[in-house]
mmCIF file of C-alpha atoms and ligand atoms in Angstrom:
data_model
loop_
_atom_site.group_PDB
_atom_site.id
_atom_site.type_symbol
_atom_site.label_atom_id
_atom_site.label_comp_id
_atom_site.label_asym_id
_atom_site.label_seq_id
_atom_site.Cartn_x
_atom_site.Cartn_y
_atom_site.Cartn_z
ATOM 1 C CA MET A 1 1.539 22.927 -10.832
ATOM 2 C CA THR A 2 3.476 20.060 -8.781
ATOM 3 C CA ARG A 3 2.459 16.817 -9.159
ATOM 4 C CA TYR A 4 -0.447 15.726 -6.862
ATOM 5 C CA LEU A 5 0.749 12.102 -6.499
ATOM 6 C CA GLY A 6 4.231 13.610 -5.625
ATOM 7 C CA ASP A 7 7.415 14.000 -7.966
ATOM 8 C CA ASP A 8 8.152 10.051 -7.719
ATOM 9 C CA PHE A 9 5.031 8.640 -8.707
ATOM 10 C CA LEU A 10 5.164 7.075 -12.284
ATOM 11 C CA VAL A 11 4.482 9.112 -15.368
ATOM 12 C CA PRO A 12 3.018 7.975 -18.636
ATOM 13 C CA SER A 13 5.048 6.506 -21.241
ATOM 14 C CA LEU A 14 4.910 8.693 -24.175
ATOM 15 C CA THR A 15 3.772 7.063 -27.272
ATOM 16 C CA PRO A 16 2.895 8.868 -30.953
ATOM 17 C CA ALA A 17 -0.753 8.009 -29.781
ATOM 18 C CA ASN A 18 -0.541 9.771 -26.342
ATOM 19 C CA THR A 19 1.857 12.669 -26.883
ATOM 20 C CA ALA A 20 -0.528 15.222 -27.857
ATOM 21 C CA PHE A 21 -2.455 14.380 -24.521
ATOM 22 C CA PHE A 22 0.075 14.314 -22.236
ATOM 23 C CA THR A 23 2.401 17.214 -23.400
ATOM 24 C CA SER A 24 0.274 19.873 -25.165
ATOM 25 C CA GLY A 25 -1.129 21.675 -22.188
ATOM 26 C CA THR A 26 -4.609 21.379 -23.671
ATOM 27 C CA VAL A 27 -6.997 18.627 -23.581
ATOM 28 C CA GLN A 28 -6.284 16.902 -26.949
ATOM 29 C CA ILE A 29 -8.535 14.334 -28.185
ATOM 30 C CA GLN A 30 -8.578 12.242 -31.257
ATOM 31 C CA PHE A 31 -11.230 12.605 -33.785
ATOM 32 C CA CYS A 32 -11.929 10.642 -37.063
ATOM 33 C CA GLU A 33 -11.464 12.940 -39.871
ATOM 34 C CA ASP A 34 -14.096 10.885 -42.136
ATOM 35 C CA CYS A 35 -17.028 10.288 -39.500
ATOM 36 C CA ASN A 36 -15.875 12.758 -36.758
ATOM 37 C CA HIS A 37 -16.118 10.101 -34.168
ATOM 38 C CA ALA A 38 -14.304 11.120 -31.018
ATOM 39 C CA GLN A 39 -12.298 8.590 -29.127
ATOM 40 C CA HIS A 40 -10.016 8.210 -26.024
ATOM 41 C CA PRO A 41 -7.712 6.825 -25.394
ATOM 42 C CA PRO A 42 -6.136 7.425 -29.211
ATOM 43 C CA ASP A 43 -5.564 4.642 -31.312
ATOM 44 C CA ASP A 44 -4.274 3.760 -34.858
ATOM 45 C CA LEU A 45 -8.081 2.791 -35.944
ATOM 46 C CA CYS A 46 -11.512 4.505 -36.028
ATOM 47 C CA TYR A 47 -13.550 2.584 -33.512
ATOM 48 C CA ALA A 48 -16.711 3.676 -35.512
ATOM 49 C CA CYS A 49 -15.621 3.423 -39.367
ATOM 50 C CA GLN A 50 -12.355 1.518 -38.999
ATOM 51 C CA GLY A 51 -10.786 4.402 -40.700
ATOM 52 C CA THR A 52 -7.320 5.692 -40.270
ATOM 53 C CA ASN A 53 -7.705 9.507 -41.051
ATOM 54 C CA LEU A 54 -7.330 10.424 -37.345
ATOM 55 C CA ALA A 55 -6.849 13.893 -35.872
ATOM 56 C CA PHE A 56 -6.144 15.621 -32.558
ATOM 57 C CA ARG A 57 -8.447 18.519 -31.810
ATOM 58 C CA ALA A 58 -8.221 20.619 -28.586
ATOM 59 C CA THR A 59 -11.053 20.539 -26.509
ATOM 60 C CA PRO A 60 -12.298 23.047 -24.273
ATOM 61 C CA GLY A 61 -10.699 21.460 -21.211
ATOM 62 C CA THR A 62 -13.825 21.403 -19.333
ATOM 63 C CA GLY A 63 -16.062 18.187 -18.293
ATOM 64 C CA ARG A 64 -18.098 16.440 -15.695
ATOM 65 C CA VAL A 65 -17.299 13.943 -13.051
ATOM 66 C CA GLU A 66 -19.126 10.906 -14.034
ATOM 67 C CA SER A 67 -17.647 8.544 -11.146
ATOM 68 C CA ALA A 68 -15.569 9.319 -8.069
ATOM 69 C CA VAL A 69 -13.783 7.202 -5.484
ATOM 70 C CA LEU A 70 -12.067 8.151 -2.226
ATOM 71 C CA VAL A 71 -8.995 6.188 -1.844
ATOM 72 C CA HIS A 72 -8.132 5.435 1.742
ATOM 73 C CA HIS A 73 -5.579 2.639 1.233
ATOM 74 C CA ALA A 74 -2.172 3.211 -0.646
ATOM 75 C CA ILE A 75 -1.516 0.543 -3.275
ATOM 76 C CA HIS A 76 1.907 2.135 -3.681
ATOM 77 C CA PRO A 77 4.379 3.501 -1.064
ATOM 78 C CA ALA A 78 4.842 6.882 -3.085
ATOM 79 C CA LEU A 79 1.057 7.320 -2.598
ATOM 80 C CA LYS A 80 0.858 6.919 1.329
ATOM 81 C CA GLU A 81 1.409 10.514 2.219
ATOM 82 C CA ARG A 82 -1.590 11.617 -0.023
ATOM 83 C CA LEU A 83 -4.316 9.695 1.537
ATOM 84 C CA PRO A 84 -7.258 10.102 1.113
ATOM 85 C CA TYR A 85 -7.227 11.351 -2.682
ATOM 86 C CA VAL A 86 -9.683 11.173 -5.210
ATOM 87 C CA ILE A 87 -9.875 9.001 -8.555
ATOM 88 C CA ALA A 88 -12.645 10.302 -10.848
ATOM 89 C CA VAL A 89 -13.923 9.572 -14.057
ATOM 90 C CA ILE A 90 -14.159 12.631 -16.100
ATOM 91 C CA SER A 91 -16.330 12.966 -19.300
ATOM 92 C CA PHE A 92 -14.887 15.587 -21.736
ATOM 93 C CA ASP A 93 -16.844 18.586 -23.246
ATOM 94 C CA GLY A 94 -16.776 18.760 -27.029
ATOM 95 C CA ALA A 95 -15.849 14.901 -27.232
ATOM 96 C CA PRO A 96 -19.176 12.993 -26.670
ATOM 97 C CA GLY A 97 -18.204 9.383 -25.305
ATOM 98 C CA CYS A 98 -14.815 10.002 -24.530
ATOM 99 C CA ASN A 99 -13.913 9.638 -20.788
ATOM 100 C CA VAL A 100 -10.271 9.765 -18.896
ATOM 101 C CA THR A 101 -9.342 8.694 -15.377
ATOM 102 C CA GLY A 102 -7.815 11.444 -13.285
ATOM 103 C CA ASN A 103 -7.356 13.334 -9.927
ATOM 104 C CA VAL A 104 -9.414 15.769 -8.741
ATOM 105 C CA VAL A 105 -7.184 18.458 -7.211
ATOM 106 C CA GLY A 106 -7.521 21.671 -5.208
ATOM 107 C CA CYS A 107 -10.113 20.806 -3.113
ATOM 108 C CA ALA A 108 -10.900 18.688 0.189
ATOM 109 C CA PRO A 109 -11.506 15.233 -1.377
ATOM 110 C CA GLU A 110 -14.831 14.142 0.320
ATOM 111 C CA THR A 111 -16.318 17.303 -1.585
ATOM 112 C CA VAL A 112 -15.890 15.907 -5.134
ATOM 113 C CA GLU A 113 -19.484 14.482 -6.162
ATOM 114 C CA ILE A 114 -20.804 12.955 -9.141
ATOM 115 C CA GLY A 115 -22.147 15.608 -11.796
ATOM 116 C CA ALA A 116 -19.501 18.262 -10.196
ATOM 117 C CA ARG A 117 -18.368 20.346 -13.098
ATOM 118 C CA VAL A 118 -14.422 20.435 -13.635
ATOM 119 C CA ARG A 119 -12.043 22.029 -15.809
ATOM 120 C CA ALA A 120 -8.447 20.671 -16.548
ATOM 121 C CA VAL A 121 -5.131 21.595 -14.824
ATOM 122 C CA PHE A 122 -1.786 20.428 -15.775
ATOM 123 C CA GLU A 123 1.037 18.964 -13.580
ATOM 124 C CA GLU A 124 4.626 19.080 -14.836
ATOM 125 C CA ALA A 125 6.722 16.270 -15.105
ATOM 126 C CA LYS A 126 9.755 15.229 -17.025
ATOM 127 C CA ASP A 127 9.732 12.480 -19.124
ATOM 128 C CA PRO A 128 12.764 9.976 -17.915
ATOM 129 C CA GLU A 129 13.180 8.583 -21.154
ATOM 130 C CA SER A 130 13.432 11.169 -23.661
ATOM 131 C CA GLY A 131 13.610 14.438 -21.014
ATOM 132 C CA LYS A 132 10.457 16.110 -22.612
ATOM 133 C CA GLN A 133 8.366 18.112 -20.926
ATOM 134 C CA LEU A 134 4.794 16.372 -19.844
ATOM 135 C CA LEU A 135 1.923 18.544 -18.881
ATOM 136 C CA ILE A 136 -0.468 15.809 -17.479
ATOM 137 C CA PRO A 137 -3.948 16.595 -17.229
ATOM 138 C CA GLN A 138 -5.710 16.578 -13.946
ATOM 139 C CA TRP A 139 -9.028 18.281 -12.860
ATOM 140 C CA GLU A 140 -10.359 20.850 -10.496
ATOM 141 C CA LEU A 141 -13.623 21.621 -9.523
ATOM 142 C CA ALA A 142 -14.941 24.538 -11.904
ATOM 143 C CA ASP A 143 -17.414 25.923 -9.265
ATOM 144 C CA ALA A 144 -14.532 26.633 -6.806
HETATM 145 ZN ZN1 ZN B 201 -14.413 7.100 -38.321
#
């Protein structure tokens, strides 16, 4: 899908910790192999047991809107033509306690409500440094 915030808007910088999340085309969440704790964003250490035996697992790619704001003021010139747009906090199914901030796309922005079910969709972009294909998770209403 094309990018919600425009092709010239910033893309995430890839690191070893975030590459799975931004390139796999599935919602990859980091789990601790020792205590089964799920955490997002990924890190080098388990936040529950301080272990380092961490691995990514694909989650169902669905979730729930925990919070949402409707943005009416562009904080970056590239966003001006996208107003108004939604920034939402999404909780992931299959990864208790993990949330991500993203956009809810493909609907009238004012229809996004707390509690709405969403599913991941993936925006295609190129990493300007490595040339690698990015598949940036965004969200659409699951009932639509
Ligand atoms: Zn752990």
